[in-house]
mmCIF file of C-alpha atoms and ligand atoms in Angstrom:
data_model
loop_
_atom_site.group_PDB
_atom_site.id
_atom_site.type_symbol
_atom_site.label_atom_id
_atom_site.label_comp_id
_atom_site.label_asym_id
_atom_site.label_seq_id
_atom_site.Cartn_x
_atom_site.Cartn_y
_atom_site.Cartn_z
ATOM 1 C CA MET W 992 6.934 -79.564 2.528
ATOM 2 C CA GLU W 993 4.402 -79.571 5.267
ATOM 3 C CA GLU W 994 7.273 -79.476 7.687
ATOM 4 C CA LYS W 995 8.778 -76.569 5.828
ATOM 5 C CA ILE W 996 5.524 -74.632 5.974
ATOM 6 C CA ARG W 997 5.259 -75.258 9.686
ATOM 7 C CA ASN W 998 8.809 -73.999 10.195
ATOM 8 C CA ILE W 999 8.164 -70.880 8.179
ATOM 9 C CA ARG W 1000 5.121 -70.137 10.331
ATOM 10 C CA LYS W 1001 7.117 -70.732 13.484
ATOM 11 C CA SER W 1002 10.017 -68.533 12.521
ATOM 12 C CA PHE W 1003 7.657 -65.797 11.218
ATOM 13 C CA ASN W 1004 5.732 -65.820 14.487
ATOM 14 C CA ASN W 1005 9.026 -65.587 16.350
ATOM 15 C CA GLU W 1006 10.417 -62.768 14.318
ATOM 16 C CA ILE W 1007 7.244 -60.733 14.072
ATOM 17 C CA GLU W 1008 7.157 -60.418 17.843
ATOM 18 C CA LYS W 1009 10.370 -58.385 17.723
ATOM 19 C CA VAL W 1010 9.204 -55.969 15.049
ATOM 20 C CA LEU W 1011 8.672 -52.489 16.474
ATOM 21 C CA ASP W 1012 8.369 -50.208 13.473
ATOM 22 C CA ASN W 1013 7.519 -49.968 9.787
ATOM 23 C CA ILE W 1014 11.156 -50.291 8.705
ATOM 24 C CA SER W 1015 11.732 -53.715 10.236
ATOM 25 C CA LEU W 1016 8.207 -54.681 9.229
ATOM 26 C CA GLU W 1017 9.130 -54.064 5.608
ATOM 27 C CA GLU W 1018 12.264 -56.198 6.007
ATOM 28 C CA ILE W 1019 10.120 -59.068 7.302
ATOM 29 C CA ARG W 1020 7.634 -58.619 4.463
ATOM 30 C CA ILE W 1021 10.434 -58.951 1.926
ATOM 31 C CA LYS W 1022 11.925 -61.914 3.768
ATOM 32 C CA TYR W 1023 8.636 -63.872 3.813
ATOM 33 C CA PHE W 1024 6.850 -62.575 0.740
ATOM 34 C CA GLY W 1025 9.681 -61.436 -1.534
ATOM 35 C CA LYS W 1026 10.711 -63.155 -4.784
ATOM 36 C CA LYS W 1027 13.530 -64.992 -3.067
ATOM 37 C CA SER W 1028 11.509 -66.040 -0.034
ATOM 38 C CA GLU W 1029 10.872 -69.620 1.046
ATOM 39 C CA VAL W 1030 7.164 -69.071 0.459
ATOM 40 C CA SER W 1031 7.758 -68.173 -3.167
ATOM 41 C CA ASP W 1032 10.142 -71.126 -3.383
ATOM 42 C CA ILE W 1033 7.435 -73.547 -2.296
ATOM 43 C CA GLN W 1034 4.960 -71.839 -4.586
ATOM 44 C CA SER W 1035 7.090 -72.388 -7.624
ATOM 45 C CA ASN W 1036 7.798 -76.005 -6.630
ATOM 46 C CA LEU W 1037 4.090 -76.861 -6.364
ATOM 47 C CA LYS W 1038 4.004 -77.846 -9.991
ATOM 48 C CA THR W 1039 6.424 -80.731 -9.327
ATOM 49 C CA LEU W 1040 3.963 -82.323 -6.881
ATOM 50 C CA SER W 1041 1.250 -84.871 -7.472
ATOM 51 C CA ASP W 1042 -2.284 -83.601 -7.859
ATOM 52 C CA ASP W 1043 -3.259 -84.617 -4.341
ATOM 53 C CA GLU W 1044 -0.191 -83.074 -2.774
ATOM 54 C CA LYS W 1045 -0.695 -79.952 -4.868
ATOM 55 C CA LYS W 1046 -4.139 -79.631 -3.323
ATOM 56 C CA SER W 1047 -3.158 -80.171 0.297
ATOM 57 C CA ILE W 1048 0.172 -78.317 0.236
ATOM 58 C CA GLY W 1049 -1.400 -75.550 -1.845
ATOM 59 C CA ALA W 1050 -4.155 -75.157 0.749
ATOM 60 C CA LEU W 1051 -1.611 -75.061 3.596
ATOM 61 C CA LEU W 1052 0.507 -72.553 1.742
ATOM 62 C CA ASN W 1053 -2.476 -70.307 1.060
ATOM 63 C CA GLU W 1054 -3.447 -70.476 4.703
ATOM 64 C CA LEU W 1055 0.092 -69.460 5.706
ATOM 65 C CA LYS W 1056 0.174 -66.618 3.194
ATOM 66 C CA LEU W 1057 -3.158 -65.343 4.442
ATOM 67 C CA GLU W 1058 -2.002 -65.552 8.040
ATOM 68 C CA ILE W 1059 1.295 -63.753 7.368
ATOM 69 C CA GLY W 1060 -0.428 -61.159 5.150
ATOM 70 C CA ASN W 1061 -3.057 -60.383 7.768
ATOM 71 C CA ARG W 1062 -0.476 -60.063 10.495
ATOM 72 C CA LEU W 1063 1.706 -57.775 8.379
ATOM 73 C CA ASN W 1064 -1.296 -55.555 7.488
ATOM 74 C CA GLU W 1065 -2.401 -55.437 11.083
ATOM 75 C CA LEU W 1066 1.010 -54.287 12.264
ATOM 76 C CA LYS W 1067 1.343 -51.805 9.423
ATOM 77 C CA SER W 1068 -1.917 -50.081 10.449
ATOM 78 C CA LYS W 1069 -0.815 -50.127 14.073
ATOM 79 C CA PHE W 1070 2.539 -48.511 13.321
ATOM 80 C CA ASP W 1071 0.955 -45.958 10.951
ATOM 81 C CA GLU W 1072 -1.490 -44.933 13.612
ATOM 82 C CA GLU W 1073 1.256 -44.646 16.243
ATOM 83 C CA LEU W 1074 3.297 -42.497 13.871
ATOM 84 C CA LEU W 1075 0.349 -40.218 13.179
ATOM 85 C CA ASN W 1076 -0.450 -39.870 16.860
ATOM 86 C CA SER W 1077 3.096 -38.969 17.803
ATOM 87 C CA LYS W 1078 3.185 -36.391 14.945
ATOM 88 C CA LEU W 1079 -0.104 -34.903 16.127
ATOM 89 C CA ASN W 1080 1.242 -34.739 19.654
ATOM 90 C CA GLU W 1081 4.397 -32.993 18.547
ATOM 91 C CA ASP W 1082 2.482 -30.434 16.475
ATOM 92 C CA LYS W 1083 -0.153 -29.843 19.059
ATOM 93 C CA ILE W 1084 -1.443 -26.234 19.074
ATOM 94 C CA ASP W 1085 -2.509 -24.660 22.307
ATOM 95 C CA VAL W 1086 -5.585 -22.787 21.153
ATOM 96 C CA SER W 1087 -5.844 -20.985 24.480
ATOM 97 C CA LEU W 1088 -2.568 -19.084 23.888
ATOM 98 C CA PRO W 1089 -2.938 -15.514 22.598
ATOM 99 C CA GLY W 1090 -2.452 -15.295 18.819
ATOM 100 C CA THR W 1091 0.207 -13.319 16.988
ATOM 101 C CA SER W 1092 -1.574 -10.374 15.485
ATOM 102 C CA ILE W 1093 -0.552 -9.242 12.026
ATOM 103 C CA SER W 1094 -0.435 -5.493 12.018
ATOM 104 C CA ASP W 1095 -1.967 -3.995 8.905
ATOM 105 C CA GLY W 1096 -0.597 -0.931 7.184
ATOM 106 C CA SER W 1097 -2.445 2.331 6.842
ATOM 107 C CA ILE W 1098 -2.474 5.226 4.462
ATOM 108 C CA HIS W 1099 -0.760 8.378 5.695
ATOM 109 C CA PRO W 1100 -3.212 11.291 6.143
ATOM 110 C CA ILE W 1101 -1.240 13.433 3.686
ATOM 111 C CA SER W 1102 -1.501 10.690 1.088
ATOM 112 C CA LYS W 1103 -5.214 10.449 1.845
ATOM 113 C CA VAL W 1104 -5.669 14.160 1.189
ATOM 114 C CA ILE W 1105 -3.630 13.982 -2.018
ATOM 115 C CA ASP W 1106 -5.600 10.932 -3.206
ATOM 116 C CA GLU W 1107 -8.900 12.636 -2.479
ATOM 117 C CA VAL W 1108 -7.936 15.901 -4.193
ATOM 118 C CA GLU W 1109 -6.497 14.038 -7.167
ATOM 119 C CA SER W 1110 -9.558 11.905 -7.725
ATOM 120 C CA LEU W 1111 -11.858 14.940 -7.442
ATOM 121 C CA PHE W 1112 -9.915 16.972 -9.996
ATOM 122 C CA VAL W 1113 -9.370 13.984 -12.301
ATOM 123 C CA SER W 1114 -13.156 13.573 -12.299
ATOM 124 C CA MET W 1115 -13.339 17.177 -13.565
ATOM 125 C CA GLY W 1116 -10.943 16.420 -16.435
ATOM 126 C CA TYR W 1117 -7.651 17.513 -14.896
ATOM 127 C CA ASP W 1118 -4.318 15.715 -15.448
ATOM 128 C CA VAL W 1119 -2.044 14.977 -12.509
ATOM 129 C CA VAL W 1120 1.545 16.029 -13.194
ATOM 130 C CA ASP W 1121 4.840 15.882 -11.325
ATOM 131 C CA GLY W 1122 7.735 18.277 -11.186
ATOM 132 C CA PRO W 1123 11.278 18.114 -9.825
ATOM 133 C CA GLU W 1124 11.947 18.884 -6.168
ATOM 134 C CA VAL W 1125 15.422 20.171 -7.015
ATOM 135 C CA GLU W 1126 14.414 23.074 -9.186
ATOM 136 C CA GLU W 1127 15.988 25.865 -11.190
ATOM 137 C CA ASP W 1128 15.711 29.414 -9.916
ATOM 138 C CA ARG W 1129 14.105 30.494 -13.200
ATOM 139 C CA PHE W 1130 11.205 28.029 -12.834
ATOM 140 C CA ASN W 1131 10.754 28.457 -9.092
ATOM 141 C CA PHE W 1132 10.859 32.253 -9.321
ATOM 142 C CA GLU W 1133 11.648 34.025 -12.567
ATOM 143 C CA TYR W 1134 9.040 32.542 -14.913
ATOM 144 C CA LEU W 1135 6.545 33.128 -12.110
ATOM 145 C CA ASN W 1136 7.144 36.852 -12.257
ATOM 146 C CA ILE W 1137 9.508 36.847 -9.278
ATOM 147 C CA PRO W 1138 12.802 38.244 -10.622
ATOM 148 C CA LYS W 1139 16.015 38.238 -8.616
ATOM 149 C CA GLY W 1140 15.741 40.771 -5.799
ATOM 150 C CA HIS W 1141 11.931 40.656 -5.726
ATOM 151 C CA PRO W 1142 10.743 41.093 -2.119
ATOM 152 C CA THR W 1143 8.499 37.994 -2.285
ATOM 153 C CA ARG W 1144 11.619 35.856 -2.341
ATOM 154 C CA ASP W 1145 12.163 36.787 1.306
ATOM 155 C CA ALA W 1146 8.868 35.206 2.299
ATOM 156 C CA GLN W 1147 10.016 31.930 0.837
ATOM 157 C CA ASP W 1148 13.369 31.517 2.535
ATOM 158 C CA SER W 1149 14.983 28.977 0.276
ATOM 159 C CA PHE W 1150 17.451 26.133 0.450
ATOM 160 C CA PHE W 1151 19.786 27.137 -2.374
ATOM 161 C CA ILE W 1152 22.158 24.539 -3.757
ATOM 162 C CA ASN W 1153 24.026 27.101 -5.826
ATOM 163 C CA GLU W 1154 23.132 30.347 -7.627
ATOM 164 C CA GLU W 1155 20.763 28.638 -10.038
ATOM 165 C CA TRP W 1156 19.494 25.561 -8.236
ATOM 166 C CA LEU W 1157 17.409 25.217 -5.092
ATOM 167 C CA LEU W 1158 14.911 22.931 -3.393
ATOM 168 C CA ARG W 1159 11.605 24.207 -4.753
ATOM 169 C CA THR W 1160 9.760 26.441 -2.318
ATOM 170 C CA GLN W 1161 6.386 25.893 -3.974
ATOM 171 C CA THR W 1162 4.737 23.638 -6.557
ATOM 172 C CA SER W 1163 3.989 26.669 -8.760
ATOM 173 C CA PRO W 1164 7.093 26.098 -10.961
ATOM 174 C CA VAL W 1165 5.252 23.131 -12.452
ATOM 175 C CA GLN W 1166 2.881 25.678 -14.032
ATOM 176 C CA ALA W 1167 5.752 27.221 -15.991
ATOM 177 C CA ARG W 1168 7.222 23.810 -16.825
ATOM 178 C CA VAL W 1169 3.950 22.501 -18.228
ATOM 179 C CA MET W 1170 3.208 25.686 -20.203
ATOM 180 C CA GLN W 1171 6.712 25.731 -21.684
ATOM 181 C CA SER W 1172 6.687 22.040 -22.552
ATOM 182 C CA LYS W 1173 3.587 22.473 -24.746
ATOM 183 C CA GLU W 1174 4.748 22.558 -28.328
ATOM 184 C CA GLU W 1175 1.378 23.717 -29.522
ATOM 185 C CA LYS W 1176 0.155 26.259 -27.030
ATOM 186 C CA GLY W 1177 -3.373 25.249 -26.065
ATOM 187 C CA PRO W 1178 -5.651 24.604 -23.096
ATOM 188 C CA ILE W 1179 -4.246 23.094 -19.878
ATOM 189 C CA LYS W 1180 -5.961 21.579 -16.837
ATOM 190 C CA ILE W 1181 -3.554 20.155 -14.312
ATOM 191 C CA ILE W 1182 -3.027 19.582 -10.665
ATOM 192 C CA CYS W 1183 0.369 18.912 -9.214
ATOM 193 C CA PRO W 1184 0.893 17.546 -5.703
ATOM 194 C CA GLY W 1185 4.404 17.433 -4.292
ATOM 195 C CA LYS W 1186 6.920 18.228 -1.598
ATOM 196 C CA VAL W 1187 8.268 21.732 -1.115
ATOM 197 C CA TYR W 1188 11.000 23.097 1.142
ATOM 198 C CA ARG W 1189 11.535 26.304 3.060
ATOM 199 C CA LYS W 1190 14.132 27.408 5.604
ATOM 200 C CA ASP W 1191 11.599 27.543 8.432
ATOM 201 C CA ASN W 1192 12.141 26.628 12.047
ATOM 202 C CA ASP W 1193 9.921 23.637 12.747
ATOM 203 C CA ASP W 1194 7.118 24.196 15.242
ATOM 204 C CA ALA W 1195 3.445 23.259 15.557
ATOM 205 C CA THR W 1196 2.487 25.136 12.394
ATOM 206 C CA HIS W 1197 5.761 25.321 10.432
ATOM 207 C CA SER W 1198 7.846 22.663 8.803
ATOM 208 C CA HIS W 1199 10.949 22.988 6.618
ATOM 209 C CA GLN W 1200 9.387 20.394 4.333
ATOM 210 C CA PHE W 1201 5.718 20.232 3.513
ATOM 211 C CA THR W 1202 3.328 19.345 0.734
ATOM 212 C CA GLN W 1203 1.535 21.587 -1.721
ATOM 213 C CA ILE W 1204 -1.070 20.874 -4.330
ATOM 214 C CA GLU W 1205 -1.026 23.247 -7.270
ATOM 215 C CA GLY W 1206 -3.764 23.696 -9.831
ATOM 216 C CA LEU W 1207 -3.631 25.410 -13.216
ATOM 217 C CA VAL W 1208 -6.262 25.952 -15.875
ATOM 218 C CA ILE W 1209 -5.399 27.723 -19.133
ATOM 219 C CA GLY W 1210 -7.873 28.384 -21.912
ATOM 220 C CA GLU W 1211 -9.735 31.121 -23.690
ATOM 221 C CA ASN W 1212 -12.194 33.326 -21.825
ATOM 222 C CA ILE W 1213 -11.594 31.752 -18.443
ATOM 223 C CA SER W 1214 -13.081 33.905 -15.734
ATOM 224 C CA MET W 1215 -12.900 34.437 -12.026
ATOM 225 C CA SER W 1216 -16.318 32.774 -11.752
ATOM 226 C CA ASP W 1217 -14.841 29.573 -13.261
ATOM 227 C CA LEU W 1218 -12.271 29.686 -10.476
ATOM 228 C CA LYS W 1219 -14.969 30.269 -7.878
ATOM 229 C CA GLY W 1220 -17.148 27.426 -9.177
ATOM 230 C CA THR W 1221 -14.193 25.033 -9.235
ATOM 231 C CA LEU W 1222 -13.078 25.894 -5.706
ATOM 232 C CA GLU W 1223 -16.645 25.656 -4.436
ATOM 233 C CA VAL W 1224 -16.853 22.065 -5.714
ATOM 234 C CA PHE W 1225 -13.494 21.401 -4.076
ATOM 235 C CA ALA W 1226 -14.500 22.889 -0.701
ATOM 236 C CA LYS W 1227 -17.789 20.991 -0.579
ATOM 237 C CA SER W 1228 -16.098 17.743 -1.510
ATOM 238 C CA MET W 1229 -13.336 18.122 1.099
ATOM 239 C CA PHE W 1230 -15.238 19.780 3.941
ATOM 240 C CA GLY W 1231 -18.923 18.957 3.474
ATOM 241 C CA LYS W 1232 -21.828 19.606 1.146
ATOM 242 C CA THR W 1233 -23.107 22.683 2.956
ATOM 243 C CA ARG W 1234 -19.809 24.597 2.926
ATOM 244 C CA GLU W 1235 -19.558 28.028 1.329
ATOM 245 C CA ILE W 1236 -16.448 29.806 0.141
ATOM 246 C CA ARG W 1237 -15.454 33.428 0.014
ATOM 247 C CA PHE W 1238 -12.694 35.308 -1.746
ATOM 248 C CA ARG W 1239 -10.458 37.886 -0.096
ATOM 249 C CA PRO W 1240 -8.097 40.088 -2.108
ATOM 250 C CA SER W 1241 -4.468 39.120 -1.734
ATOM 251 C CA TYR W 1242 -1.167 39.307 -3.561
ATOM 252 C CA PHE W 1243 0.894 36.711 -5.402
ATOM 253 C CA PRO W 1244 3.343 37.831 -8.084
ATOM 254 C CA PHE W 1245 2.142 35.195 -10.547
ATOM 255 C CA THR W 1246 -1.569 35.988 -10.400
ATOM 256 C CA GLU W 1247 -3.543 39.181 -11.025
ATOM 257 C CA PRO W 1248 -5.939 39.604 -9.368
ATOM 258 C CA SER W 1249 -4.854 37.375 -6.483
ATOM 259 C CA ILE W 1250 -7.111 36.086 -3.791
ATOM 260 C CA GLU W 1251 -7.123 34.070 -0.645
ATOM 261 C CA VAL W 1252 -9.949 31.594 -0.301
ATOM 262 C CA ASP W 1253 -11.808 30.847 2.914
ATOM 263 C CA VAL W 1254 -14.250 28.033 3.560
ATOM 264 C CA SER W 1255 -17.108 28.411 6.033
ATOM 265 C CA CYS W 1256 -16.191 26.692 9.270
ATOM 266 C CA PHE W 1257 -17.162 23.006 9.185
ATOM 267 C CA ASN W 1258 -17.104 22.867 12.953
ATOM 268 C CA CYS W 1259 -19.495 25.681 13.887
ATOM 269 C CA ASP W 1260 -21.080 26.529 10.533
ATOM 270 C CA LYS W 1261 -20.079 30.207 10.791
ATOM 271 C CA LYS W 1262 -21.245 30.674 14.384
ATOM 272 C CA GLY W 1263 -17.674 31.071 15.594
ATOM 273 C CA CYS W 1264 -15.491 28.554 17.430
ATOM 274 C CA PRO W 1265 -11.809 28.043 18.324
ATOM 275 C CA ILE W 1266 -11.080 26.258 15.003
ATOM 276 C CA CYS W 1267 -12.119 29.308 12.946
ATOM 277 C CA LYS W 1268 -10.817 31.694 15.641
ATOM 278 C CA ASN W 1269 -14.393 32.962 16.056
ATOM 279 C CA THR W 1270 -14.523 34.322 12.521
ATOM 280 C CA GLY W 1271 -16.736 31.601 11.036
ATOM 281 C CA TRP W 1272 -14.267 31.203 8.162
ATOM 282 C CA ILE W 1273 -11.092 29.187 7.633
ATOM 283 C CA GLU W 1274 -8.417 30.088 5.112
ATOM 284 C CA ILE W 1275 -7.646 27.139 2.861
ATOM 285 C CA LEU W 1276 -5.718 28.304 -0.178
ATOM 286 C CA GLY W 1277 -4.277 31.003 -2.399
ATOM 287 C CA ALA W 1278 -5.390 31.522 -5.974
ATOM 288 C CA GLY W 1279 -5.873 34.019 -8.763
ATOM 289 C CA MET W 1280 -5.990 34.693 -12.475
ATOM 290 C CA VAL W 1281 -2.666 33.796 -14.117
ATOM 291 C CA HIS W 1282 -0.589 36.967 -14.593
ATOM 292 C CA PRO W 1283 -0.133 37.930 -18.274
ATOM 293 C CA ASN W 1284 3.648 38.096 -17.701
ATOM 294 C CA VAL W 1285 3.632 34.432 -16.623
ATOM 295 C CA LEU W 1286 1.691 33.439 -19.746
ATOM 296 C CA ASN W 1287 3.945 35.458 -22.048
ATOM 297 C CA MET W 1288 7.194 34.189 -20.472
ATOM 298 C CA SER W 1289 6.045 30.619 -21.109
ATOM 299 C CA GLY W 1290 5.203 31.253 -24.740
ATOM 300 C CA TYR W 1291 1.464 31.800 -24.407
ATOM 301 C CA ASP W 1292 -0.175 34.780 -26.089
ATOM 302 C CA SER W 1293 -1.814 36.546 -23.149
ATOM 303 C CA ASN W 1294 -4.172 38.346 -25.544
ATOM 304 C CA LYS W 1295 -5.630 35.015 -26.564
ATOM 305 C CA TYR W 1296 -5.190 32.824 -23.505
ATOM 306 C CA ASN W 1297 -5.833 33.348 -19.845
ATOM 307 C CA GLY W 1298 -6.506 31.106 -16.867
ATOM 308 C CA PHE W 1299 -6.547 30.591 -13.171
ATOM 309 C CA ALA W 1300 -4.219 28.954 -10.683
ATOM 310 C CA PHE W 1301 -4.452 27.885 -7.094
ATOM 311 C CA GLY W 1302 -2.151 26.418 -4.495
ATOM 312 C CA MET W 1303 -2.884 24.779 -1.192
ATOM 313 C CA GLY W 1304 -0.967 23.112 1.616
ATOM 314 C CA ALA W 1305 -1.920 19.456 1.997
ATOM 315 C CA GLU W 1306 -0.870 19.495 5.673
ATOM 316 C CA ARG W 1307 -3.210 22.396 6.398
ATOM 317 C CA ILE W 1308 -6.112 20.624 4.683
ATOM 318 C CA ALA W 1309 -5.374 17.413 6.617
ATOM 319 C CA MET W 1310 -4.985 19.273 9.936
ATOM 320 C CA LEU W 1311 -8.378 20.929 9.448
ATOM 321 C CA LYS W 1312 -10.102 17.833 8.148
ATOM 322 C CA TYR W 1313 -8.827 15.445 10.815
ATOM 323 C CA GLY W 1314 -8.341 17.853 13.705
ATOM 324 C CA ILE W 1315 -4.563 17.405 13.891
ATOM 325 C CA PRO W 1316 -3.030 20.020 16.213
ATOM 326 C CA ASP W 1317 0.664 19.852 15.266
ATOM 327 C CA VAL W 1318 2.213 19.640 11.792
ATOM 328 C CA ARG W 1319 5.196 17.694 13.142
ATOM 329 C CA MET W 1320 2.909 14.730 13.772
ATOM 330 C CA PHE W 1321 2.905 14.047 10.040
ATOM 331 C CA TYR W 1322 6.627 13.404 9.951
ATOM 332 C CA THR W 1323 7.526 11.663 13.194
ATOM 333 C CA ASN W 1324 6.259 8.309 11.928
ATOM 334 C CA ASP W 1325 4.467 7.349 15.115
ATOM 335 C CA ILE W 1326 2.470 4.331 14.036
ATOM 336 C CA ARG W 1327 -0.228 5.074 16.635
ATOM 337 C CA PHE W 1328 -0.849 8.406 14.921
ATOM 338 C CA VAL W 1329 -0.957 7.056 11.383
ATOM 339 C CA LYS W 1330 -3.188 4.114 12.316
ATOM 340 C CA GLN W 1331 -6.033 6.329 13.439
ATOM 341 C CA PHE W 1332 -6.744 7.318 9.864
ATOM 342 C CA ASN W 1333 -7.562 3.755 8.822
ATOM 343 C CA ARG W 1334 -11.041 4.164 10.161
ATOM 344 C CA ILE W 1335 -11.777 7.637 8.813
ATOM 345 C CA GLU W 1336 -13.592 7.488 5.496
ATOM 346 C CA GLY W 1337 -15.314 10.518 3.894
ATOM 347 C CA GLU W 1338 -16.105 11.985 7.282
ATOM 348 C CA PHE W 1339 -17.634 15.255 6.036
ATOM 349 C CA LYS W 1340 -19.956 13.676 3.457
HETATM 350 N N1 DAH A 1279 2.684 29.149 -4.387
HETATM 351 C C1 DAH A 1279 1.907 29.863 -3.401
HETATM 352 C C2 DAH A 1279 2.585 29.719 -2.027
HETATM 353 O O1 DAH A 1279 3.412 28.868 -1.868
HETATM 354 C C3 DAH A 1279 0.521 29.322 -3.343
HETATM 355 C C4 DAH A 1279 -0.264 29.752 -4.520
HETATM 356 C C5 DAH A 1279 -1.000 30.913 -4.438
HETATM 357 C C6 DAH A 1279 -0.233 29.049 -5.693
HETATM 358 C C7 DAH A 1279 -1.706 31.364 -5.531
HETATM 359 C C8 DAH A 1279 -0.960 29.480 -6.796
HETATM 360 C C9 DAH A 1279 -1.690 30.651 -6.687
HETATM 361 O O2 DAH A 1279 -0.973 28.854 -7.955
HETATM 362 O O3 DAH A 1279 -2.373 31.058 -7.772
HETATM 363 O O4 DAH A 1279 2.274 30.461 -1.155
#
């Protein structure tokens, strides 16, 4: 048996020299330490030996097992380390190379204006409502006191789809839609942002598609001063706390009286500058008291109810607020343009 142990050691030492990786190392481990190995053979035959032999052969066998075990462990750690090092080498990152920057999105200035106007009016108890962009002639015009042949239709050169359907030229039809949809006629406070379309030739101040924000308040005993107070809050919130507003008489078929609303120039504070064309005032929206015909056509008793309405162009507000010189910039999707508005937050506060 002693001889056998010596031979095992010899052949192990021979074979282990040729082992170069963990796979062949495992084969060797099984060969020398596995259930069918010579070592386990000797182990199980120990019991057949005399007590003395058991002691001496047992000691020799333990020594061999320890030797083989140590050598196997040693090589295993060596191969593991080599493997790790080669992996680390392969995956090496050159920290001096420029990184790949992840470009972040930004909110379009028109969306920013809409968001700001919405949250202001929602804070005053208004609902935000939507209306269809493909609209019926009766909602876009007739229920707004603009019958067929009315001269105002010319000012809103329209994209007609057929006799009765068109792309809406204003967000005002939502007024009629909301009033008519009320089963029980009662108070209304809404704003309605959305796209509108007109057959305009595109240039720096005109676009065949643009964005309006409509407002409508219906109730009992609503007055022009309610309208003025509301628009004053709006102007201060959009253009700065010290802004003033003024009303100028105007004409819209769906309001009587009708007004145009100016805000004192945020750039020169009424001293006169190129932005306000030296007048000190900038026109921002149209408004008025809802025409009794509009109320009656939508099922409201104009003797009981009245209200005010206003409509503004979101592009105009954004152009003034952010100093944008050309309306086409909103639609050409130049990322360099849009990105600039990431940094602008409540700039007139
Ligand atoms: N719809 C008008 C336009 O496109 C804007 C407007 C003016 C809306 C007065 C209103 C209003 O509700 O009362 O020019």
